Coordinates of C-alpha atoms in Angstrom, one line a residue:
X1 CA -22.2 224.1 -113.9
X2 CA -24.7 224.4 -116.7
X3 CA -26.5 227.8 -116.7
X4 CA -29.9 226.3 -117.6
X5 CA -29.8 222.8 -116.1
X6 CA -33.4 222.9 -114.9
X7 CA -35.0 224.0 -118.2
X8 CA -36.0 220.5 -119.1
X9 CA -37.6 219.7 -115.8
X10 CA -39.7 222.7 -114.7
X11 CA -43.4 222.8 -115.4
X12 CA -45.1 225.8 -117.0
X13 CA -48.0 227.2 -115.2
X14 CA -51.4 226.2 -116.7
X15 CA -53.6 228.6 -118.6
X16 CA -54.7 231.5 -116.4
X17 CA -57.4 233.8 -117.4
X18 CA -60.8 234.7 -116.0
X19 CA -63.9 232.9 -117.2
X20 CA -66.3 234.9 -119.3
X21 CA -68.3 237.4 -117.4
X22 CA -71.7 236.1 -116.4
X23 CA -75.0 237.8 -117.3
X24 CA -75.9 240.8 -115.4
X25 CA -77.2 240.1 -111.9
X26 CA -75.4 236.8 -111.5
X27 CA -72.3 238.2 -109.7
X28 CA -68.6 237.9 -110.7
X29 CA -67.3 234.7 -112.1
X30 CA -64.3 233.0 -110.6
X31 CA -61.1 232.1 -112.4
X32 CA -60.6 228.3 -112.9
X33 CA -58.4 227.0 -110.1
X34 CA -55.5 224.5 -110.4
X35 CA -54.1 223.1 -107.2
X36 CA -50.4 222.7 -106.4
X37 CA -51.0 218.9 -106.5
X38 CA -52.3 219.2 -110.1
X39 CA -49.2 221.3 -111.0
X40 CA -46.9 218.7 -109.6
X41 CA -48.4 216.0 -111.9
X42 CA -48.5 218.1 -115.1
X43 CA -46.3 216.8 -117.9
X44 CA -42.9 218.6 -118.0
X45 CA -42.2 220.7 -121.1
X46 CA -38.7 220.8 -122.6
X47 CA -37.5 224.4 -122.1
X48 CA -39.2 227.3 -120.4
X49 CA -40.2 228.9 -123.7
X50 CA -40.1 227.8 -127.4
X51 CA -38.4 229.4 -130.4
X52 CA -41.7 229.8 -132.1
X53 CA -42.9 232.1 -129.4
X54 CA -40.3 234.7 -130.5
X55 CA -40.6 234.4 -134.3
X56 CA -37.6 233.7 -136.6
X57 CA -34.8 235.8 -138.0
X58 CA -33.7 236.0 -141.6
X59 CA -32.0 232.6 -141.5
X60 CA -34.7 230.8 -139.6
X61 CA -32.9 231.2 -136.2
X62 CA -35.0 232.1 -133.2
X63 CA -35.2 235.9 -132.6
X64 CA -34.2 236.8 -129.1
X65 CA -37.1 238.2 -127.1
X66 CA -37.1 241.9 -126.3
X67 CA -35.8 242.9 -122.9
X68 CA -38.7 243.8 -120.6
X69 CA -39.0 247.4 -119.5
X70 CA -38.4 247.2 -115.7
X71 CA -37.9 250.9 -115.3
X72 CA -34.9 253.1 -114.5
X73 CA -34.1 251.5 -111.1
X74 CA -33.4 248.0 -112.4
X75 CA -30.0 247.3 -113.9
X76 CA -29.4 243.9 -115.7
X77 CA -25.8 242.8 -116.3
X78 CA -24.5 240.0 -118.5
X79 CA -21.1 238.4 -118.8
X80 CA -20.4 240.7 -121.7
X81 CA -21.0 243.9 -119.6
X82 CA -17.6 245.5 -118.8
X83 CA -16.6 244.8 -115.2
X84 CA -15.8 248.5 -114.7
X85 CA -19.3 249.5 -115.7
X86 CA -20.9 247.0 -113.3
X87 CA -18.6 248.1 -110.5
X88 CA -19.4 251.8 -111.2
X89 CA -23.1 251.2 -111.0
X90 CA -22.9 249.2 -107.8
X91 CA -20.6 251.8 -106.2
X92 CA -22.8 254.7 -107.2
X93 CA -25.9 253.0 -105.6
X94 CA -23.9 252.2 -102.4
X95 CA -22.7 255.8 -102.1
X96 CA -26.3 256.9 -102.3
X97 CA -28.0 254.2 -100.3
X98 CA -25.7 253.2 -97.5
X99 CA -26.6 256.3 -95.5
X100 CA -30.2 256.6 -96.8
X101 CA -32.2 254.8 -94.1
X102 CA -35.4 256.7 -94.9
X103 CA -34.5 257.8 -98.4
X104 CA -36.6 257.4 -101.5
X105 CA -34.1 255.5 -103.7
X106 CA -35.0 251.9 -104.6
X107 CA -32.7 249.7 -106.7
X108 CA -32.5 246.1 -108.0
X109 CA -29.4 244.7 -109.7
X110 CA -29.7 241.5 -111.7
X111 CA -26.9 239.3 -113.1
X112 CA -27.5 236.9 -116.0
X113 CA -25.8 233.5 -115.8
X114 CA -22.1 233.8 -115.8
X115 CA -19.1 234.8 -113.6
X116 CA -18.4 238.3 -112.4
X117 CA -15.5 239.8 -110.5
X118 CA -17.2 242.6 -108.5
X119 CA -17.7 243.9 -105.0
X120 CA -21.4 244.6 -104.3
X121 CA -21.9 246.6 -101.1
X122 CA -25.6 246.9 -100.4
X123 CA -27.2 249.9 -98.8
X124 CA -30.9 250.5 -97.9
X125 CA -33.6 249.4 -100.4
X126 CA -31.1 247.6 -102.6
X127 CA -31.4 244.0 -103.9
X128 CA -28.9 241.9 -105.8
X129 CA -30.0 238.7 -107.5
X130 CA -29.0 236.2 -110.1
X131 CA -31.1 235.4 -113.1
X132 CA -30.3 231.7 -113.3
X133 CA -32.6 228.8 -112.4
X134 CA -29.9 227.6 -110.0
X135 CA -27.9 229.7 -107.5
X136 CA -24.6 228.5 -109.0
X137 CA -25.6 229.8 -112.4
X138 CA -24.3 233.2 -111.3
X139 CA -21.0 233.4 -109.5
X140 CA -19.7 236.6 -107.9
X141 CA -16.0 236.5 -107.2
X142 CA -15.5 239.2 -104.6
X143 CA -18.4 240.1 -102.3
X144 CA -22.1 240.7 -101.8
X145 CA -21.8 242.4 -98.5
X146 CA -23.3 244.6 -95.9
X147 CA -21.0 246.5 -93.5
X148 CA -21.6 247.9 -90.1
X149 CA -22.2 251.6 -89.8
X150 CA -19.6 253.7 -88.0
X151 CA -20.6 255.0 -84.6
X152 CA -19.6 258.2 -82.8
X153 CA -16.5 257.5 -80.7
X154 CA -15.5 254.5 -82.8
X155 CA -16.9 251.0 -83.4
X156 CA -19.7 250.1 -85.7
X157 CA -23.2 248.7 -85.5
X158 CA -25.7 246.9 -87.6
X159 CA -28.7 247.6 -85.4
X160 CA -30.4 249.7 -88.1
X161 CA -29.1 247.9 -91.2
X162 CA -32.6 247.1 -92.6
X163 CA -34.3 246.7 -96.0
X164 CA -31.8 245.0 -98.4
X165 CA -31.5 241.5 -99.9
X166 CA -29.4 239.1 -101.9
X167 CA -30.9 236.1 -103.7
X168 CA -30.2 233.3 -106.2
X169 CA -26.5 233.5 -106.6
X170 CA -23.1 232.1 -105.5
X171 CA -20.4 234.2 -103.8
X172 CA -16.7 233.3 -103.8
X173 CA -15.7 235.8 -101.1
X174 CA -12.4 237.7 -101.2
X175 CA -10.3 236.4 -98.3
X176 CA -12.7 233.6 -97.7
X177 CA -15.3 235.6 -95.7
X178 CA -18.5 237.3 -96.9
X179 CA -19.8 239.8 -94.4
X180 CA -23.6 240.2 -93.9
X181 CA -24.0 242.6 -91.0
X182 CA -27.8 243.2 -90.9
X183 CA -30.8 243.3 -88.7
X184 CA -34.4 243.0 -89.7
X185 CA -35.8 242.8 -93.3
X186 CA -32.5 241.8 -94.9
X187 CA -32.9 238.3 -96.1
X188 CA -30.4 235.9 -97.8
X189 CA -32.4 233.5 -100.0
X190 CA -31.1 230.8 -102.4
X191 CA -27.4 231.9 -101.9
X192 CA -24.3 229.7 -102.0
X193 CA -21.5 231.1 -100.0
X194 CA -18.4 229.3 -101.1
X195 CA -16.5 230.2 -97.9
X196 CA -17.4 231.6 -94.5
X197 CA -20.4 233.9 -93.7
X198 CA -20.0 236.4 -90.9
X199 CA -23.3 238.0 -89.6
X200 CA -21.9 240.8 -87.6
X201 CA -20.0 244.1 -88.2
X202 CA -16.3 243.9 -88.9
X203 CA -15.5 246.0 -85.8
X204 CA -17.6 243.7 -83.6
X205 CA -20.6 245.9 -83.0
X206 CA -24.2 244.9 -82.3
X207 CA -26.8 243.3 -84.6
X208 CA -30.3 242.3 -83.8
X209 CA -31.7 239.5 -85.8
X210 CA -32.1 238.2 -89.3
X211 CA -33.1 235.4 -91.8
X212 CA -31.6 232.9 -94.2
X213 CA -33.5 230.4 -96.3
X214 CA -32.8 227.8 -99.0
X215 CA -29.1 228.6 -98.9
X216 CA -25.7 226.9 -98.5
X217 CA -22.7 228.1 -96.5
X218 CA -19.8 225.8 -97.4
X219 CA -17.8 226.6 -94.3
X220 CA -18.6 228.3 -91.0
X221 CA -21.5 230.7 -90.4
X222 CA -20.3 232.9 -87.5
X223 CA -23.3 234.6 -85.7
X224 CA -21.4 236.5 -83.0
X225 CA -23.6 239.5 -82.0
X226 CA -26.9 238.5 -83.6
X227 CA -29.6 238.4 -80.8
X228 CA -32.0 236.2 -82.7
X229 CA -31.8 234.6 -86.1
X230 CA -33.8 232.1 -88.2
X231 CA -32.1 229.7 -90.7
X232 CA -34.4 227.3 -92.5
X233 CA -34.2 224.7 -95.3
X234 CA -30.4 225.2 -95.7
X235 CA -27.0 223.7 -95.2
X236 CA -24.1 225.1 -93.2
X237 CA -20.6 223.7 -92.7
X238 CA -20.9 224.7 -89.1
X239 CA -22.5 227.4 -86.9
X240 CA -20.8 229.3 -84.2
X241 CA -22.1 231.6 -81.4
X242 CA -25.4 233.1 -80.6
X243 CA -26.7 235.7 -78.1
X244 CA -30.2 234.9 -77.0
X245 CA -31.8 232.5 -79.5
X246 CA -30.7 231.1 -82.8
X247 CA -33.4 229.0 -84.5
X248 CA -32.9 226.3 -87.1
X249 CA -35.5 224.4 -89.1
X250 CA -34.5 221.7 -91.6
X251 CA -30.9 222.8 -91.6
X252 CA -28.1 220.3 -92.5
X253 CA -25.1 221.0 -90.2
X254 CA -27.1 222.9 -87.6
X255 CA -26.0 222.6 -84.0
X256 CA -28.0 220.3 -81.8
X257 CA -31.0 221.5 -79.7
X258 CA -29.5 223.0 -76.6
X259 CA -31.5 226.1 -75.5
X260 CA -30.7 228.0 -73.4
X261 CA -27.0 227.1 -73.3
X262 CA -25.9 227.4 -76.0
X263 CA -29.0 229.3 -77.2
X264 CA -29.9 227.0 -80.1
X265 CA -33.5 226.0 -81.0
X266 CA -33.2 223.2 -83.6
X267 CA -36.1 221.6 -85.4
X268 CA -35.1 218.6 -87.6
X269 CA -37.3 219.7 -90.5
X270 CA -39.3 222.6 -91.7
X271 CA -42.9 221.3 -91.4
X272 CA -44.1 223.2 -94.4
X273 CA -42.4 225.7 -96.7
X274 CA -42.6 227.1 -100.2
X275 CA -39.8 229.3 -101.4
X276 CA -40.3 232.8 -102.7
X277 CA -40.9 233.4 -106.4
X278 CA -37.9 234.7 -108.4
X279 CA -37.2 236.2 -111.8
X280 CA -34.9 234.3 -114.2
X281 CA -33.9 234.1 -117.8
X282 CA -34.6 231.0 -119.8
X283 CA -32.5 229.2 -122.4
X284 CA -33.9 231.4 -125.2
X285 CA -33.3 234.7 -123.4
X286 CA -36.9 235.1 -122.2
X287 CA -37.8 236.4 -118.8
X288 CA -39.9 234.2 -116.5
X289 CA -40.9 234.0 -112.9
X290 CA -40.3 230.7 -111.2
X291 CA -42.8 229.5 -108.6
X292 CA -41.2 226.9 -106.2
X293 CA -43.5 224.0 -105.2
X294 CA -44.9 223.4 -101.7
X295 CA -42.6 221.3 -99.5
X296 CA -43.4 219.1 -96.5
X297 CA -40.8 218.3 -93.8
X298 CA -38.0 220.0 -95.7
X299 CA -34.3 219.4 -94.9
X300 CA -31.6 221.3 -96.8
X301 CA -32.1 223.4 -99.9
X302 CA -34.7 222.9 -102.6
X303 CA -31.9 222.9 -105.2
X304 CA -29.5 220.3 -103.7
X305 CA -30.7 217.8 -106.3
X306 CA -30.0 220.2 -109.1
X307 CA -33.5 221.6 -109.9
X308 CA -36.0 223.3 -107.6
X309 CA -39.4 221.6 -108.1
X310 CA -42.1 224.0 -109.3
X311 CA -43.6 225.8 -112.2
X312 CA -42.9 229.0 -114.2
X313 CA -44.7 231.9 -115.7
X314 CA -43.5 234.0 -118.7
X315 CA -43.1 237.7 -118.0
X316 CA -45.8 238.6 -120.5
X317 CA -48.3 237.1 -118.1
X318 CA -47.4 239.9 -115.6
X319 CA -48.4 243.5 -115.6
X320 CA -45.1 245.2 -115.0
X321 CA -46.0 248.2 -112.9
X322 CA -44.1 251.4 -112.4
X323 CA -44.7 254.0 -109.6
X324 CA -46.6 256.3 -112.0
X325 CA -49.2 253.7 -112.8
X326 CA -52.7 254.3 -111.3
X327 CA -54.4 251.8 -109.0
X328 CA -57.2 251.7 -111.6
X329 CA -54.7 250.5 -114.3
X330 CA -53.2 247.9 -112.0
X331 CA -56.6 246.6 -110.9
X332 CA -57.8 246.3 -114.5
X333 CA -54.8 244.1 -115.3
X334 CA -55.4 242.0 -112.2
X335 CA -59.0 241.6 -113.1
X336 CA -58.1 240.4 -116.6
X337 CA -56.0 237.6 -115.1
X338 CA -52.5 239.2 -115.1
X339 CA -50.0 238.7 -112.3
X340 CA -48.4 241.8 -110.9
X341 CA -44.7 242.7 -110.8
X342 CA -43.9 246.0 -109.1
X343 CA -40.7 247.6 -110.2
X344 CA -38.6 249.6 -107.7
X345 CA -40.0 252.8 -106.4
X346 CA -42.6 254.4 -104.2
X347 CA -46.3 253.8 -105.2
X348 CA -48.7 256.5 -103.8
X349 CA -52.0 254.7 -103.6
X350 CA -55.3 256.6 -103.6
X351 CA -57.3 253.3 -103.7
X352 CA -56.8 249.6 -102.9
X353 CA -54.9 247.2 -105.1
X354 CA -57.3 244.2 -105.2
X355 CA -56.2 240.7 -105.8
X356 CA -59.3 238.7 -106.7
X357 CA -58.2 235.5 -108.3
X358 CA -56.7 232.3 -106.9
X359 CA -53.1 231.7 -107.8
X360 CA -52.2 235.4 -108.5
X361 CA -48.5 236.3 -107.9
X362 CA -47.6 239.8 -106.7
X363 CA -43.9 240.2 -106.7
X364 CA -42.0 243.4 -105.8
X365 CA -38.4 244.2 -106.9
X366 CA -36.0 246.4 -105.1
X367 CA -38.2 247.0 -102.1
X368 CA -41.1 248.4 -104.1
X369 CA -43.0 250.5 -101.5
X370 CA -46.8 250.9 -101.2
X371 CA -47.9 254.0 -99.4
X372 CA -51.6 254.8 -98.9
X373 CA -53.0 258.2 -99.5
X374 CA -56.0 259.4 -97.4
X375 CA -56.1 256.3 -95.2
X376 CA -56.8 253.7 -97.9
X377 CA -55.9 250.1 -97.5
X378 CA -53.0 249.5 -99.9
X379 CA -53.6 245.8 -100.8
X380 CA -56.3 243.2 -100.2
X381 CA -56.5 239.5 -101.3
X382 CA -59.9 238.0 -101.9
X383 CA -59.6 234.3 -103.0
X384 CA -56.3 233.4 -101.3
X385 CA -55.8 229.9 -102.7
X386 CA -52.3 229.7 -104.1
X387 CA -51.8 233.5 -104.0
X388 CA -48.2 234.6 -103.5
X389 CA -47.3 238.1 -102.2
X390 CA -43.6 238.7 -102.0
X391 CA -40.9 241.4 -101.8
X392 CA -42.9 244.5 -100.7
X393 CA -42.6 247.3 -98.2
X394 CA -45.8 248.9 -96.9
X395 CA -45.2 252.4 -95.5
X396 CA -48.2 253.9 -93.7
X397 CA -49.4 257.3 -94.6
X398 CA -50.3 260.3 -92.4
X399 CA -54.0 259.5 -92.4
X400 CA -54.9 256.3 -90.5
X401 CA -55.4 253.1 -92.5
X402 CA -57.5 250.3 -91.0
X403 CA -54.9 247.8 -92.2
X404 CA -52.0 247.8 -94.7
X405 CA -52.4 244.3 -96.0
X406 CA -55.4 242.0 -95.6
X407 CA -55.4 238.4 -96.7
X408 CA -59.0 237.1 -97.1
X409 CA -62.2 238.9 -96.6
X410 CA -63.8 239.3 -93.2
X411 CA -65.1 235.7 -93.4
X412 CA -61.8 234.3 -94.7
X413 CA -62.9 233.1 -98.1
X414 CA -61.9 229.9 -100.0
X415 CA -58.7 228.2 -99.1
X416 CA -56.9 225.0 -99.8
X417 CA -54.3 223.3 -97.6
X418 CA -52.7 221.8 -100.7
X419 CA -52.1 225.2 -102.1
X420 CA -51.8 227.8 -99.3
X421 CA -51.3 231.5 -99.8
X422 CA -47.8 232.7 -99.0
X423 CA -46.6 236.1 -97.8
X424 CA -42.8 236.3 -98.0
X425 CA -40.3 239.1 -97.4
X426 CA -43.1 241.5 -96.8
X427 CA -42.4 244.4 -94.5
X428 CA -44.5 247.1 -92.8
X429 CA -43.4 250.4 -91.5
X430 CA -45.5 252.9 -89.5
X431 CA -43.5 256.2 -89.1
X432 CA -39.8 256.7 -89.6
X433 CA -39.9 258.2 -93.1
X434 CA -42.6 260.6 -91.8
X435 CA -45.7 260.5 -89.7
X436 CA -47.7 257.3 -90.4
X437 CA -50.7 255.7 -88.9
X438 CA -52.4 252.3 -89.2
X439 CA -54.6 250.4 -86.8
X440 CA -53.1 247.1 -87.8
X441 CA -50.2 246.3 -90.2
X442 CA -51.3 242.8 -91.4
X443 CA -54.6 240.9 -91.0
X444 CA -54.8 237.2 -92.0
X445 CA -58.4 236.2 -92.3
X446 CA -57.9 233.2 -94.5
X447 CA -57.0 229.6 -93.4
X448 CA -53.9 227.9 -94.8
X449 CA -51.5 230.8 -95.1
X450 CA -47.6 230.8 -94.9
X451 CA -46.1 233.9 -93.4
X452 CA -42.4 233.6 -94.3
X453 CA -40.2 236.4 -93.1
X454 CA -42.4 239.3 -92.0
X455 CA -41.2 242.5 -90.2
X456 CA -43.9 244.8 -88.9
X457 CA -42.3 247.8 -87.4
X458 CA -43.8 250.8 -85.7
X459 CA -40.8 253.1 -85.9
X460 CA -38.9 253.9 -82.7
X461 CA -36.6 256.5 -84.5
X462 CA -36.7 258.7 -87.6
X463 CA -39.2 261.3 -88.6
X464 CA -42.8 261.3 -87.5
X465 CA -42.2 259.3 -84.3
X466 CA -44.0 259.6 -81.0
X467 CA -46.7 258.0 -78.9
X468 CA -49.5 260.2 -80.4
X469 CA -47.8 260.6 -83.8
X470 CA -47.1 257.2 -85.4
X471 CA -50.0 255.4 -83.8
X472 CA -50.7 251.7 -84.4
X473 CA -52.3 249.2 -82.1
X474 CA -51.3 245.8 -83.4
X475 CA -48.7 244.5 -85.9
X476 CA -50.2 241.1 -86.9
X477 CA -53.7 239.7 -86.4
X478 CA -54.2 236.0 -87.4
X479 CA -57.9 235.0 -87.6
X480 CA -57.5 232.0 -90.0
X481 CA -56.8 228.4 -89.0
X482 CA -53.7 226.5 -90.0
X483 CA -51.4 229.5 -90.4
X484 CA -47.7 228.9 -90.1
X485 CA -45.2 231.8 -89.5
X486 CA -41.5 231.2 -90.1
X487 CA -39.5 234.3 -89.1
X488 CA -42.0 236.7 -87.5
X489 CA -40.6 240.0 -86.5
X490 CA -43.1 242.4 -84.9
X491 CA -42.0 245.5 -82.9
X492 CA -43.1 248.5 -80.9
X493 CA -46.9 248.4 -81.4
X494 CA -49.0 250.2 -78.8
X495 CA -51.2 247.3 -77.7
X496 CA -50.8 243.5 -78.4
X497 CA -48.0 243.2 -81.0
X498 CA -49.5 239.9 -82.3
X499 CA -53.0 238.6 -81.7
X500 CA -53.6 235.0 -82.8
X501 CA -57.3 234.1 -83.0
X502 CA -57.1 231.2 -85.4
X503 CA -56.7 227.5 -84.4
X504 CA -53.8 225.2 -85.2
X505 CA -51.4 228.1 -85.7
X506 CA -47.6 227.7 -85.5
X507 CA -44.7 230.1 -85.2
X508 CA -41.0 229.2 -85.8
X509 CA -38.9 232.1 -84.5
X510 CA -40.5 235.3 -83.2
X511 CA -38.6 238.5 -82.3
X512 CA -40.2 241.4 -80.6
X513 CA -39.5 244.7 -78.9
X514 CA -42.3 246.3 -76.9
X515 CA -42.9 250.0 -77.6
X516 CA -40.2 252.3 -76.3
X517 CA -42.4 255.3 -75.8
X518 CA -45.4 254.8 -73.5
X519 CA -45.4 258.1 -71.5
X520 CA -46.4 256.4 -68.3
X521 CA -48.0 253.3 -66.8
X522 CA -51.5 254.7 -67.1
X523 CA -51.2 255.0 -70.8
X524 CA -49.9 251.5 -71.1
X525 CA -52.3 249.2 -69.3
X526 CA -55.7 247.5 -69.9
X527 CA -58.4 246.0 -67.8
X528 CA -56.3 246.4 -64.7
X529 CA -53.3 244.6 -66.3
X530 CA -50.0 246.5 -66.8
X531 CA -49.0 246.7 -70.5
X532 CA -49.8 244.2 -73.3
X533 CA -48.4 240.9 -74.1
X534 CA -46.1 240.8 -77.2
X535 CA -47.8 237.7 -78.4
X536 CA -51.4 236.9 -77.4
X537 CA -53.1 233.6 -78.2
X538 CA -56.9 234.0 -77.9
X539 CA -58.6 232.1 -75.1
X540 CA -60.8 230.3 -77.6
X541 CA -57.8 228.6 -79.4
X542 CA -57.5 224.9 -78.8
X543 CA -54.2 224.2 -80.6
X544 CA -51.2 226.4 -81.1
X545 CA -47.4 225.9 -81.0
X546 CA -44.4 228.1 -81.0
X547 CA -40.6 227.6 -81.1
X548 CA -37.9 230.2 -80.3
X549 CA -39.9 233.3 -79.3
X550 CA -38.4 236.3 -77.6
X551 CA -39.7 239.7 -76.4
X552 CA -37.7 242.7 -75.0
X553 CA -38.6 245.8 -73.2
X554 CA -36.8 249.2 -73.3
X555 CA -39.2 251.8 -71.8
X556 CA -36.8 254.7 -72.2
X557 CA -39.5 257.4 -71.8
X558 CA -40.6 256.0 -68.4
X559 CA -38.2 253.3 -67.2
X560 CA -40.6 252.5 -64.2
X561 CA -43.1 250.9 -66.5
X562 CA -44.0 247.2 -66.0
X563 CA -45.4 244.8 -68.6
X564 CA -47.2 242.0 -66.9
X565 CA -46.6 239.2 -69.4
X566 CA -44.3 238.7 -72.4
X567 CA -46.7 236.1 -73.8
X568 CA -50.3 235.1 -73.0
X569 CA -52.0 231.9 -74.0
X570 CA -54.8 229.6 -72.8
X571 CA -53.6 226.8 -70.6
X572 CA -54.6 223.6 -72.3
X573 CA -52.8 220.5 -73.7
X574 CA -53.0 221.6 -77.3
X575 CA -51.2 224.9 -76.7
X576 CA -47.4 224.5 -76.4
X577 CA -44.4 226.8 -76.4
X578 CA -40.7 225.9 -76.6
X579 CA -37.7 228.1 -75.9
X580 CA -39.2 231.4 -74.8
X581 CA -37.3 234.4 -73.4
X582 CA -37.8 237.9 -72.2
X583 CA -35.2 240.6 -71.7
X584 CA -35.1 244.0 -70.1
X585 CA -32.6 246.1 -72.1
X586 CA -30.4 248.1 -69.8
X587 CA -33.0 247.7 -67.0
X588 CA -35.4 250.3 -68.7
X589 CA -38.6 248.7 -67.5
X590 CA -39.7 245.3 -66.3
X591 CA -41.5 242.3 -67.9
X592 CA -43.0 240.6 -64.8
X593 CA -43.5 237.1 -66.3
X594 CA -42.4 235.3 -69.4
X595 CA -45.7 233.6 -70.3
X596 CA -49.0 234.1 -68.4
X597 CA -47.8 234.1 -64.7
X598 CA -44.9 231.8 -65.3
X599 CA -41.3 232.8 -65.4
X600 CA -39.3 235.3 -63.4
X601 CA -39.2 239.0 -64.0
X602 CA -36.9 240.3 -66.7
X603 CA -35.3 243.3 -65.0
X604 CA -32.0 245.0 -64.1
X605 CA -29.1 246.6 -65.9
X606 CA -27.3 243.3 -66.7
X607 CA -29.6 242.7 -69.7
X608 CA -29.8 239.0 -69.0
X609 CA -32.7 237.0 -70.5
X610 CA -35.2 235.0 -68.5
X611 CA -35.7 231.7 -70.3
X612 CA -38.5 229.2 -70.3
X613 CA -37.6 225.9 -72.1
X614 CA -41.1 224.6 -72.4
X615 CA -44.6 225.6 -71.4
X616 CA -47.0 224.5 -69.9
X617 CA -44.6 221.8 -68.7
X618 CA -42.2 224.5 -67.5

């Protein structure tokens, strides 16, 4: 297929720069705002860039643009790169990163359009992606794989295979099977598996949940030991197996709705989606970031017709940050109308990165990690209309932060349902790499926000872990209305894991483990109620709906602890839940009811879920 088939159909982003500053005393001006609807009707431009933008060579031919400086942890390969050199770079990263769960290495490997015969094994904090406009522009003959980790006494496990990703490429797997044995924070996006996809370790070990979007698996996707999983806006040849709940939204070839036996929750469409921004190379060799368009009632991939609808932004409209850059430098670029691209590394932040303008894109590569110093808030968004935050890991520091990411000010700010904000592949960690503290990981104050693949994790293992050490009350607080979460993973927080205060919220697939480490029941109760619900919908909410939600307990410090409710919500016609479950892992603790006072107790060593097909209908 053509490497640049969509170049004639994409729409460049309109001019983006702040208006002139007003006179003193009049307050800040606001950048002019263009809605997604306006973008959709803009006239298409032939080619993502023009030759004149790059000047001319001696004979009048366009001069290729200079390669951007993405820093030392980004490697870009072309079809002319010797295969041995590519394989050596991938192998060296795997050797370093496969065992480095809490290491400091961060890597991104990009492939320009072409065909490559390589085996890419991905360890922690490693991303592999194609640089075409279409996933089939880059073909990997071999593998883009994640293996289970060997366990003492034999066998393997994927329970801690976090923080790695593959995007925007096709894989022709050796032997017909590509292995992707992962758990949280390890997405497959815009991939084409020309064969089978196995989502479990080769030796048959455990794996605990994951995410696929905008992808095609030509043959069978074999789930096996995955506890919960979300696949959306995709196509599969077939799907086999599932442990507790497998959720599908807008997936061609998905199994029919059948929860709890087999444990499939199937929505015919994705009600609202917008794919993650991605880096690509245009027909003149210039780097750009593609911004996929908003999609309603999606079925199958955005690229099944050849070109993903959307707009693009040249790389020179981004401030390309590196870990040594100061927050002041980054904020100056943002205030001048630049987008922000964060190259791989760990950013120690002594102040807050402030996104002020509508339509700003903040894109991280290779699990760029934001770590607050002295309890600062790492990132805030003011005007959230059309803002896209993607590909970041927030790692709490030893001094408590009020929040790690806040979307919208305390009063929410301006929003637009035609151009929602999106937060995609954004992950939060409190503890694990060292002592960390944050009252809340993510607060959404704005209306009209898409939360698409979020993992907020108060660490249950690693360094700096303990009930009084890595303290954090709540993972996600949603105060805005019309917020949709697709793939919400929130685990181990010390009070409510999720608090949903906004109206007309929806969640498609929620995975939760309650905290392992309450020292006793007295430390884990409130207002005479044992424990805290994993997912709390405020009493004031009139409309809310959720599909495919699960919560587990494993109170291994004090196995006698009870949690009164897995889920809590007001009882009214506009609040509905479908396909809920609770589980006691190994019988360490009890969840007394699934939702409110409905549903039997999850208890006992058999680790069997208690299922509720619908609520309040029962």
